[in-house]
Structures are given as structure tokens and as C-alpha cells.
Tab-separated table of C-alpha atoms in Angstrom:
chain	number	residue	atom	x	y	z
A	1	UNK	CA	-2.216	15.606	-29.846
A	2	UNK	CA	-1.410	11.982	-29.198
A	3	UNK	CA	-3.241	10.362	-26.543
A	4	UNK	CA	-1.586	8.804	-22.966
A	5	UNK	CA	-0.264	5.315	-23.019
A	6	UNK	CA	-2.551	3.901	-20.752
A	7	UNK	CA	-5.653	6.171	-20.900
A	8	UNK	CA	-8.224	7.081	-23.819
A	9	UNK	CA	-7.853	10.773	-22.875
A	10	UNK	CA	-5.446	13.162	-24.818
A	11	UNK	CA	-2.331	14.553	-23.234
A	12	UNK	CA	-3.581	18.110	-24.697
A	13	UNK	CA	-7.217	17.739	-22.164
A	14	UNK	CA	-5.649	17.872	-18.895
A	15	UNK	CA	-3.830	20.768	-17.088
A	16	UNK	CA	-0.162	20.950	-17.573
A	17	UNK	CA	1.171	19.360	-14.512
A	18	UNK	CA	-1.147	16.939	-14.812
A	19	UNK	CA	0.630	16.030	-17.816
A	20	UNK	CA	3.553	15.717	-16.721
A	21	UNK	CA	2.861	13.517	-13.432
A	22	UNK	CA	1.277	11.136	-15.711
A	23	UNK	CA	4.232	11.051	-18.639
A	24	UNK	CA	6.764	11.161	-15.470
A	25	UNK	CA	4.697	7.924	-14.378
A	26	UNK	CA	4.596	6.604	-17.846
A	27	UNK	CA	8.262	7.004	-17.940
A	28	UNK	CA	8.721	5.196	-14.667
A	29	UNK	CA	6.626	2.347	-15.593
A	30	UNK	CA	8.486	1.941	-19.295
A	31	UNK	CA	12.056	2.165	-17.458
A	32	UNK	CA	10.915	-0.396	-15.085
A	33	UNK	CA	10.022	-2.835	-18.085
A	34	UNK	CA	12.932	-1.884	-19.530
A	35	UNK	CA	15.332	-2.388	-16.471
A	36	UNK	CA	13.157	-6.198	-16.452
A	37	UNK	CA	13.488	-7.052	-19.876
A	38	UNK	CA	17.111	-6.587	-19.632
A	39	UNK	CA	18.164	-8.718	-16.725
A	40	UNK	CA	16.759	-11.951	-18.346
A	41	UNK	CA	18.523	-13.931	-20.878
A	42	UNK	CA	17.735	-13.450	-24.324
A	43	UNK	CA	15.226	-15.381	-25.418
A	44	UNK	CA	13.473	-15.232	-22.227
A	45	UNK	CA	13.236	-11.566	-22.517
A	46	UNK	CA	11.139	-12.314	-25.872
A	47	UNK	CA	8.943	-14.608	-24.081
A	48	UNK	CA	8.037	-12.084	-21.348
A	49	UNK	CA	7.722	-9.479	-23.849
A	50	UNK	CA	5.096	-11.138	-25.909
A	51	UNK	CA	3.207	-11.620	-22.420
A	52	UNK	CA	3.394	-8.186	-21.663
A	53	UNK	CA	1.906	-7.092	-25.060
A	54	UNK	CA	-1.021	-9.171	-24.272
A	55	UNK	CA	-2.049	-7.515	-21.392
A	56	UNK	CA	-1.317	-4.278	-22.680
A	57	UNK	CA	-3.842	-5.230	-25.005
A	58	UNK	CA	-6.410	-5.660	-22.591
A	59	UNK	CA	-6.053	-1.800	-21.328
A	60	UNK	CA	-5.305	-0.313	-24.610
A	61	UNK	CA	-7.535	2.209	-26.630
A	62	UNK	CA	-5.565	0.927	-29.538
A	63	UNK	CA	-6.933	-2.417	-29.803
A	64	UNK	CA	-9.506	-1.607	-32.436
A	65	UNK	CA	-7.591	0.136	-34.610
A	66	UNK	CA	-5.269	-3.041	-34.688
A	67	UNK	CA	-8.804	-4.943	-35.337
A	68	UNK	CA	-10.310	-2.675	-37.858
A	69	UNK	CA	-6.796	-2.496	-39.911
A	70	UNK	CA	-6.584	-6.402	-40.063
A	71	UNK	CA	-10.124	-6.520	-41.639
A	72	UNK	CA	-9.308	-4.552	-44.009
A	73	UNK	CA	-6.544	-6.567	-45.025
A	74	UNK	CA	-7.988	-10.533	-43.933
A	75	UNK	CA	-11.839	-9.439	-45.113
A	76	UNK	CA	-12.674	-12.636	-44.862
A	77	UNK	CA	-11.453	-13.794	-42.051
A	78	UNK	CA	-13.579	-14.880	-39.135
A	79	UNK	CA	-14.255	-13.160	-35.972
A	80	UNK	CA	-12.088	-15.834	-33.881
A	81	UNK	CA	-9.506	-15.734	-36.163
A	82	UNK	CA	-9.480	-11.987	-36.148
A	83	UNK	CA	-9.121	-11.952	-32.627
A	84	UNK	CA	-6.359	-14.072	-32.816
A	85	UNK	CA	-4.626	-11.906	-35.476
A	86	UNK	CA	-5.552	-9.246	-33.181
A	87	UNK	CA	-3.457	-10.281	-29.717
A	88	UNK	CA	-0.622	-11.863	-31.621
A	89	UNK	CA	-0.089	-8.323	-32.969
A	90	UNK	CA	0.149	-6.921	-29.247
A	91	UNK	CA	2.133	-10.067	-28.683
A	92	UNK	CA	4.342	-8.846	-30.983
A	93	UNK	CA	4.591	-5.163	-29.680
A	94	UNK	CA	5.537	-6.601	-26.038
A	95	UNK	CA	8.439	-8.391	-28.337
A	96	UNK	CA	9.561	-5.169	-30.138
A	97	UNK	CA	9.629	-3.495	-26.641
A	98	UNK	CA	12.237	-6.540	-25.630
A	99	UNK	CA	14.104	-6.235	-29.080
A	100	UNK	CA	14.478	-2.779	-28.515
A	101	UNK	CA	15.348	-3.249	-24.794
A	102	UNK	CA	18.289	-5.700	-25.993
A	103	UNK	CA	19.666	-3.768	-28.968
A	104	UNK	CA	22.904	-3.471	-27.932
A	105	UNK	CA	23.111	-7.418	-26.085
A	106	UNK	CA	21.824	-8.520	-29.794
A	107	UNK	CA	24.476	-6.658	-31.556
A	108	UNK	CA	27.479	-7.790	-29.057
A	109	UNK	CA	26.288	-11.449	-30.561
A	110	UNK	CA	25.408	-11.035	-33.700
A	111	UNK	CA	27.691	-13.108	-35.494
A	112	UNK	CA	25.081	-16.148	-33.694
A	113	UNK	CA	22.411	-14.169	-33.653
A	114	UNK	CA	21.965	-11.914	-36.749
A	115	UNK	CA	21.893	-12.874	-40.492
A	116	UNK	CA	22.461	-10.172	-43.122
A	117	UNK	CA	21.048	-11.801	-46.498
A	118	UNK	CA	21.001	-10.313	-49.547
A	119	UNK	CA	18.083	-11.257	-51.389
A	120	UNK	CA	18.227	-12.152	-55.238
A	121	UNK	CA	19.222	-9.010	-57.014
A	122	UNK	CA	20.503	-7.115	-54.231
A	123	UNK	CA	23.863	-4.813	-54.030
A	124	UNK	CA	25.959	-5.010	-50.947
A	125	UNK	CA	25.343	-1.881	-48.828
A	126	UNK	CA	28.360	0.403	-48.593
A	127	UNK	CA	29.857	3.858	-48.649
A	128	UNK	CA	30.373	4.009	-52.388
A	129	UNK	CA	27.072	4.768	-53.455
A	130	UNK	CA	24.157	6.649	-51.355
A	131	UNK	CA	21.062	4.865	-51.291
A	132	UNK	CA	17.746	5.555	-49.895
A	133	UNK	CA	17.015	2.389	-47.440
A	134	UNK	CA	13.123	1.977	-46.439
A	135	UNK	CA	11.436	-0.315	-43.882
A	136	UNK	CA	8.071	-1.215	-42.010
A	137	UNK	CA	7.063	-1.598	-38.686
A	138	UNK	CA	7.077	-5.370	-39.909
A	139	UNK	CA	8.528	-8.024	-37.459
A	140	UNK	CA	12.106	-7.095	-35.805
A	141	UNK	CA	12.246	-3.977	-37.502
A	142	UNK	CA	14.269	-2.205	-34.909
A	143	UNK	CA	17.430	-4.513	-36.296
A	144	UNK	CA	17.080	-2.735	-40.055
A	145	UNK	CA	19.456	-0.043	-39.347
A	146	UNK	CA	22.194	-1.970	-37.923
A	147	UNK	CA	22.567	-2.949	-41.593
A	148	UNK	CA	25.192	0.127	-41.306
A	149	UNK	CA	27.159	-1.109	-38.986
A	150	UNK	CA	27.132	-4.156	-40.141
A	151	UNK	CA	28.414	-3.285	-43.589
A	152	UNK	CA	30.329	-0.235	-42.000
A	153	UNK	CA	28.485	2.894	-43.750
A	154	UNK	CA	26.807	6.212	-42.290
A	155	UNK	CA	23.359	5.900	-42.173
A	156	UNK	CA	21.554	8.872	-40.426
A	157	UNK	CA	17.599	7.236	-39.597
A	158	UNK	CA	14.473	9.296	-38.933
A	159	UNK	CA	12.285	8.441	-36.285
A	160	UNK	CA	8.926	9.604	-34.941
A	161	UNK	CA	9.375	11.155	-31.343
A	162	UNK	CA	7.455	9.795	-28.812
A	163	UNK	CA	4.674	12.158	-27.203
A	164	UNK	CA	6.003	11.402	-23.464
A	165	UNK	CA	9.308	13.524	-24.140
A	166	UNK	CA	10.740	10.979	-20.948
A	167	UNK	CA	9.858	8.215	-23.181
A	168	UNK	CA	11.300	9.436	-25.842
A	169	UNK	CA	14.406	10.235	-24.353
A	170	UNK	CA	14.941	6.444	-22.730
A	171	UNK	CA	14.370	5.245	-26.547
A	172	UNK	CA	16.967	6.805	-28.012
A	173	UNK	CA	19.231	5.913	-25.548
A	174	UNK	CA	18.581	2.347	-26.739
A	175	UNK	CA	18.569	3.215	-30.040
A	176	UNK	CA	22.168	4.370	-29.865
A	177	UNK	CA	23.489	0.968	-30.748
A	178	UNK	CA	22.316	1.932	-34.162
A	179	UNK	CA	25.901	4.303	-33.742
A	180	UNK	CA	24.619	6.607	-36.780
A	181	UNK	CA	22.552	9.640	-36.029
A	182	UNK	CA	18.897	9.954	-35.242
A	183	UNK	CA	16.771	12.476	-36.955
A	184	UNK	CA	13.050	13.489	-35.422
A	185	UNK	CA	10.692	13.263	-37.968
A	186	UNK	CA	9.382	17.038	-37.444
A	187	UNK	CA	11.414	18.989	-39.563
A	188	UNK	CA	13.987	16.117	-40.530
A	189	UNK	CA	13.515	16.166	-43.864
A	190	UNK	CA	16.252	18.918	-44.304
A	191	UNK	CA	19.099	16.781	-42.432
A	192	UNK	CA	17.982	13.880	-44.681
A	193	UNK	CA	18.587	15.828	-48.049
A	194	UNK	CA	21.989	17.014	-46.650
A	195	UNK	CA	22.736	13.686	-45.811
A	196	UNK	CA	22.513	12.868	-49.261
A	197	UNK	CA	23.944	15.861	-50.824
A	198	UNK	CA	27.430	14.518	-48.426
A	199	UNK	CA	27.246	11.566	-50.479
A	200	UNK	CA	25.907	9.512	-47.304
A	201	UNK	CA	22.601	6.960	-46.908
A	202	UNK	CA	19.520	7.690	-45.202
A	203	UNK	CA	16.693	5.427	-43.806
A	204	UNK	CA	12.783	5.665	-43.508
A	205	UNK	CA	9.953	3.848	-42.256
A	206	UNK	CA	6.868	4.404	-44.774
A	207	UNK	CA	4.315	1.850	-44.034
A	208	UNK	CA	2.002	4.263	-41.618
A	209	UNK	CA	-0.382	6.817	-43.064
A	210	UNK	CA	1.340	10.006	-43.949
A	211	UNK	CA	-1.553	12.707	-44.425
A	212	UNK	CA	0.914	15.396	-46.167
A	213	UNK	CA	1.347	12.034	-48.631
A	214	UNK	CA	0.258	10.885	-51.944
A	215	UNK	CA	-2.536	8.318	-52.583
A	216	UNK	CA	-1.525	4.937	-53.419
A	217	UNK	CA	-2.823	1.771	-53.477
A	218	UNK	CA	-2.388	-0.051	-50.312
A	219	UNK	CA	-3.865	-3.671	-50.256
A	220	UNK	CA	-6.411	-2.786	-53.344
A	221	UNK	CA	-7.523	0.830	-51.338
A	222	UNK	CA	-5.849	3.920	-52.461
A	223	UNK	CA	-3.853	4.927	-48.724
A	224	UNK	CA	-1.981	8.290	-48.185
A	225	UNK	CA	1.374	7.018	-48.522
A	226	UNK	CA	5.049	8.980	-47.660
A	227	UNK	CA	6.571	9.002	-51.528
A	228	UNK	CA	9.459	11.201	-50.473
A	229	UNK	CA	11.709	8.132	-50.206
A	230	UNK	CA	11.077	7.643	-54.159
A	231	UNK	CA	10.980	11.410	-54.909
A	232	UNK	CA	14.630	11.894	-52.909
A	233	UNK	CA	16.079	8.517	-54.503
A	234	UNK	CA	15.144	10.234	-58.401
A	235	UNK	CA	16.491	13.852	-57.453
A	236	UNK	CA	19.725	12.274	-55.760
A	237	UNK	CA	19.980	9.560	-58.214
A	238	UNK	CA	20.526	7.008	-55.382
A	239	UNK	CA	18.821	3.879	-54.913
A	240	UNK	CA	15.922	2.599	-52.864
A	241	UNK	CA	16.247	-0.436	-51.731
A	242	UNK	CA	13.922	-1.865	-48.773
A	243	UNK	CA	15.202	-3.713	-45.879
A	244	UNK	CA	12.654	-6.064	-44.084
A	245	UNK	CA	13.853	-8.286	-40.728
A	246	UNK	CA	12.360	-11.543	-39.869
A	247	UNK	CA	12.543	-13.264	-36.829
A	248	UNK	CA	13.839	-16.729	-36.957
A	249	UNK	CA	13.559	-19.397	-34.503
A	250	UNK	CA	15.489	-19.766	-31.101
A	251	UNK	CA	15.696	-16.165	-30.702
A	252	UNK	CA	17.636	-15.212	-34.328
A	253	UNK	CA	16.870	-13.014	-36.470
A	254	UNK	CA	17.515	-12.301	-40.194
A	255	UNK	CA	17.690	-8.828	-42.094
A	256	UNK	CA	16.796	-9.082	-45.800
A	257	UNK	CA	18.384	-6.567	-47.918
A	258	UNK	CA	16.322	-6.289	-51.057
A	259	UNK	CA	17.088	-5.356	-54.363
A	260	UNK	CA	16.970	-1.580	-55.741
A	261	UNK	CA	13.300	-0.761	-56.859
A	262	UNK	CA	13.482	0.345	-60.094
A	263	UNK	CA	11.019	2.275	-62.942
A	264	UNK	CA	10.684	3.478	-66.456
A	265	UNK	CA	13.319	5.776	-66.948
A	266	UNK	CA	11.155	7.350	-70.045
A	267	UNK	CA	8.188	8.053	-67.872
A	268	UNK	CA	8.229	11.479	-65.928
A	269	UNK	CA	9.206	12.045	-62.450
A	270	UNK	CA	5.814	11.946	-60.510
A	271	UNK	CA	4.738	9.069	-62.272
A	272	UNK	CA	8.034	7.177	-61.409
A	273	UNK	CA	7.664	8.345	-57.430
A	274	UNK	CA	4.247	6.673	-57.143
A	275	UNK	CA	4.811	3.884	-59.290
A	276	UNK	CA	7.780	3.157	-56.913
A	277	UNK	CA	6.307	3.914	-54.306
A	278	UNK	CA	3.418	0.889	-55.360
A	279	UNK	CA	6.106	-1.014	-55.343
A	280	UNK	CA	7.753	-0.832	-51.901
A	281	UNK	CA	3.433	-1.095	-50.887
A	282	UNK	CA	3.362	-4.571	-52.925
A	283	UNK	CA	6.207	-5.692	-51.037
A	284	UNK	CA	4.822	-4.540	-47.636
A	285	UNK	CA	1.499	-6.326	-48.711
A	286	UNK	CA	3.305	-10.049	-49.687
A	287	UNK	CA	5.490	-9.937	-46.076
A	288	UNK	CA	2.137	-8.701	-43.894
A	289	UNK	CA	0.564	-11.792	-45.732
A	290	UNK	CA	2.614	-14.066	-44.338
A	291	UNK	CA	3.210	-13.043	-41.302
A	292	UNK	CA	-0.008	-10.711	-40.078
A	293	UNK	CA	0.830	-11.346	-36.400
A	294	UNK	CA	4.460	-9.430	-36.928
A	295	UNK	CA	2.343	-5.993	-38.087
A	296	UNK	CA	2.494	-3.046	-36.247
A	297	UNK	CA	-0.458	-0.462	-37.287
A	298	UNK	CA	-1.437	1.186	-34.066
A	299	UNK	CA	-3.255	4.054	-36.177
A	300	UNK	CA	-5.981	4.098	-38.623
A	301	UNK	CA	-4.229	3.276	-42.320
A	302	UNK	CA	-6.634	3.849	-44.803
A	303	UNK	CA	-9.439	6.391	-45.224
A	304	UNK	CA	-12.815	6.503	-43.235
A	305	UNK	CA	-14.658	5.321	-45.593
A	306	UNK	CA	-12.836	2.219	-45.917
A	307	UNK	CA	-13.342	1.214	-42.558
A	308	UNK	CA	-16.644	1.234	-43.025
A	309	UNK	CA	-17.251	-0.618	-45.980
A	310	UNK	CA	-15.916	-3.234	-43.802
A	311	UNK	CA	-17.400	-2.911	-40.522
């Protein structure tokens, strides 16, 4: 059971209306950022929201998972500058929360606000052809699926549900600007293999640690990773192409469509899943590089043992 938003404790240790007097207060306190982040122009809305993730950061339990995750990646890095990496990543949450907030006032001006690029290599996204789109929690990546609507295809997108069911229900409702529909991750995986048998796209974010996963090397460590995106691309035949935003400056944004991953078509099923699956992890690796601030790992990536070859 996931733990409270504010609080160390799990929802699952306290008596049942306990729980929900503090998820109905979570709620309130979310909708009330929400309702803020909304009223203020654009850009300012980004600025508040990076404040705001800093001083979530000073009341989160969360903070050193965020640290310990970053040394495993930046083992070299200093203590100051690990701290730094450190509160520009709940910077960049307070951000998200304003991206998300905006959705749909991003999407009314996207034509000045959005770029759709199509990297070297890529295929223009469309209706012709399924594909299997994947993402990480990397940057503005709330703005991925509005590749769809963008290039005017169906493009169901699985999401994991909040603990606070209140929560949960006022993200979706901003989520609706993706206009395609939104499957929970428990149990989804059915609606995502009959999207595909109706000849439609489906989307997944696979950077977090899936423990029902396969083992594959994340960042030199071997890291239970979700291969189903590669494993439903080779039974479907479709492609799986990655789609990573960026955040540019004055408040744009750019959504990089990538090009197909592909593997040797001699070599036998499993070992094509996890060798694309490496892949998609390599390209996750090269953006978190270069922009570690932009991140979002809230939970523990890699195995215990890891973590403490590192401490």
C-alpha cells in the first residue's frame, strides 16, 4: 500500500475513516493548487510550480529515494552537486503538476507553443499502421500523448492510478485533453492487446521498476524492467517507437518522435524483447544524462543491493 502524500505513514495503518479524511484533505489541498496554477498565465504557472516542488521537497518522505537514485546514476558526483540534482528534480515535479494543470490551455496554443519533430529516421504517426509508442517520466512527459491528436490517430494510454481515489479522479479530468481513452494500469493489459488487435496504437510509460518485469541493464545495473511494450510490438508486428518531450525555453515545448527500435529478425523472440527493450533503456540513459534535473524516479529503481554499493 502506497504511502500518504504528505506523511511517512501508509494509507493501509490507519482506520478507515481516517483514511479517507486525510485523502479528502489531500484532495482539497491538490484542487486548490490546481484551481492556482490555472489562473496565472502560462509561464508563470511554471515558475510557481517549480517553487512549489521545492517545498514539497522539504516535507517529503520521497526525497531520498530521488537522492539515492541519482547516485546511482552521477556516482561521482559530489554531495553539493547531488543536492542540487536532488531539488531541481522536485523543481521539476512542482512543473509537471503545472503542465498537467494547463493541458488543455497548452493544447488550445499549440501551434506557438508545441513542436512535433520527427527525429532522423522516424515515420509520421498515423492510423495506417499500429504502433506501440513508449515514454518516461522524463521532462514534459505529460505532452507525449497529444502526439495523437496532433497527427489525428486513436491512441488508448495506460496510466498508474493514484492511491487517493479523489486524486485520481481530478487527474484524469485533466488528462482528458489527451481525447483518447485512459486505461488503469491494474488489469489494462487486456484493453491494450484489443487495442491492437482493432488495428489501433497504444502508449506506455516503462522507465519505473516493474517487479513482474524482466532484468535489464539500466545504467550498467541489471533493473526489473516492463518488456511487454517489445513483447506486444513482435506478436502484433507493430512498431515501437519512443516519444520523449523536452522543454524549450519561454515556456515551449518540443515532442520528439523517435525512430522504430528495431532487432535481429533471425534471433528468437525473447532475445529480441530484451534486446529491445536495452534499447529504449540506452535511450532513457543518454536523455537523463543531459538533463538529470527533468527525472522523475520517486521509487527505488534498481535492486537493494545496488543502493548499497553506493551508499
Amino acid at each position: 500500500m502506497a504511502r500518504f502524500y504528505f506523511s511517512k505513514r501508509r494509507s493501509h495503518e490507519v482506520a478507515v475513516w481516517q483514511r479517507q479524511i486525510v485523502w479528502r484533505l489531500e484532495a482539497a489541498a491538490i484542487g486548490l493548487l490546481i484551481g492556482f496554477l490555472r489562473v496565472l498565465p502560462l509561464r508563470a504557472a511554471f515558475t510557481c510550480g517549480g517553487w512549489i516542488g521545492e517545498i514539497v521537497r522539504r516535507f517529503s518522505p520521497r526525497v531520498d529515494k530521488v537522492r539515492r537514485n541519482l547516485r546511482v546514476v552521477f556516482p561521482k558526483a559530489s554531495r553539493q552537486r547531488l543536492e542540487r540534482m536532488t531539488r531541481a528534480s522536485f523543481a521539476n515535479i512542482g512543473v509537471a503538476m503545472a503542465e498537467l494543470a494547463n493541458l488543455d490551455r497548452i493544447w488550445r496554443r499549440r501551434d506557438q507553443l508545441v513542436e512535433f519533430n520527427l527525429m532522423p529516421g522516424a515515420h509520421t504517426p498515423g492510423p495506417e499502421r499500429p504502433t506501440v509508442f513508449v515514454t518516461a517520466h522524463i521532462g514534459p512527459w505529460q505532452l507525449t500523448p497529444l502526439v495523437s491528436r496532433h497527427y489525428n490517430f486513436t491512441l488508448p494510454v495506460i496510466y498508474a492510478p493514484e492511491q487517493n481515489p479523489y486524486v485520481d479522479r481530478q487527474l484524469n479530468r485533466l488528462r482528458q485533453t489527451f481525447d483518447n481513452p485512459l486505461v488503469s494500469r491494474d488489469g489494462g493489459m487486456r484493453m491494450l492487446m484489443s487495442s491492437l488487435n482493432r488495428g489501433e496504437s497504444i502508449g506506455m510509460t516503462v522507465d519505473t521498476r516493474l517487479d513482474s518485469g524482466e532484468a535489464v541493464p539500466f545504467f550498467g545495473y541489471p533493473a526489473m524492467t516492463n518488456t511487454a511494450p517489445a513483447r506486444l510490438a513482435l506478436r502484433y508486428d507493430c512498431d515501437l517507437v519512443p516519444v520523449l518531450a523536452e522543454r524549450l525555453p519561454n515556456g515551449r515545448f518540443r515532442v520528439n518522435i523517435h525512430p522504430p527500435i528495431v532487432s535481429d529478425p533471425e534471433a528468437d523472440r525473447d532475445t529480441r524483447a530484451l534486446d529491445m527493450s536495452r534499447q529504449i533503456n540506452e535511450l532513457f540513459e543518454t536523455v537523463i544524462v543531459r538533463n538529470p534535473d527533468q527525472w522523475l524516479c520517486l521509487k527505488r529503481r534498481w535492486p537493494k543491493n545496488i543502493y548499497r554499493q553506493h551508499a
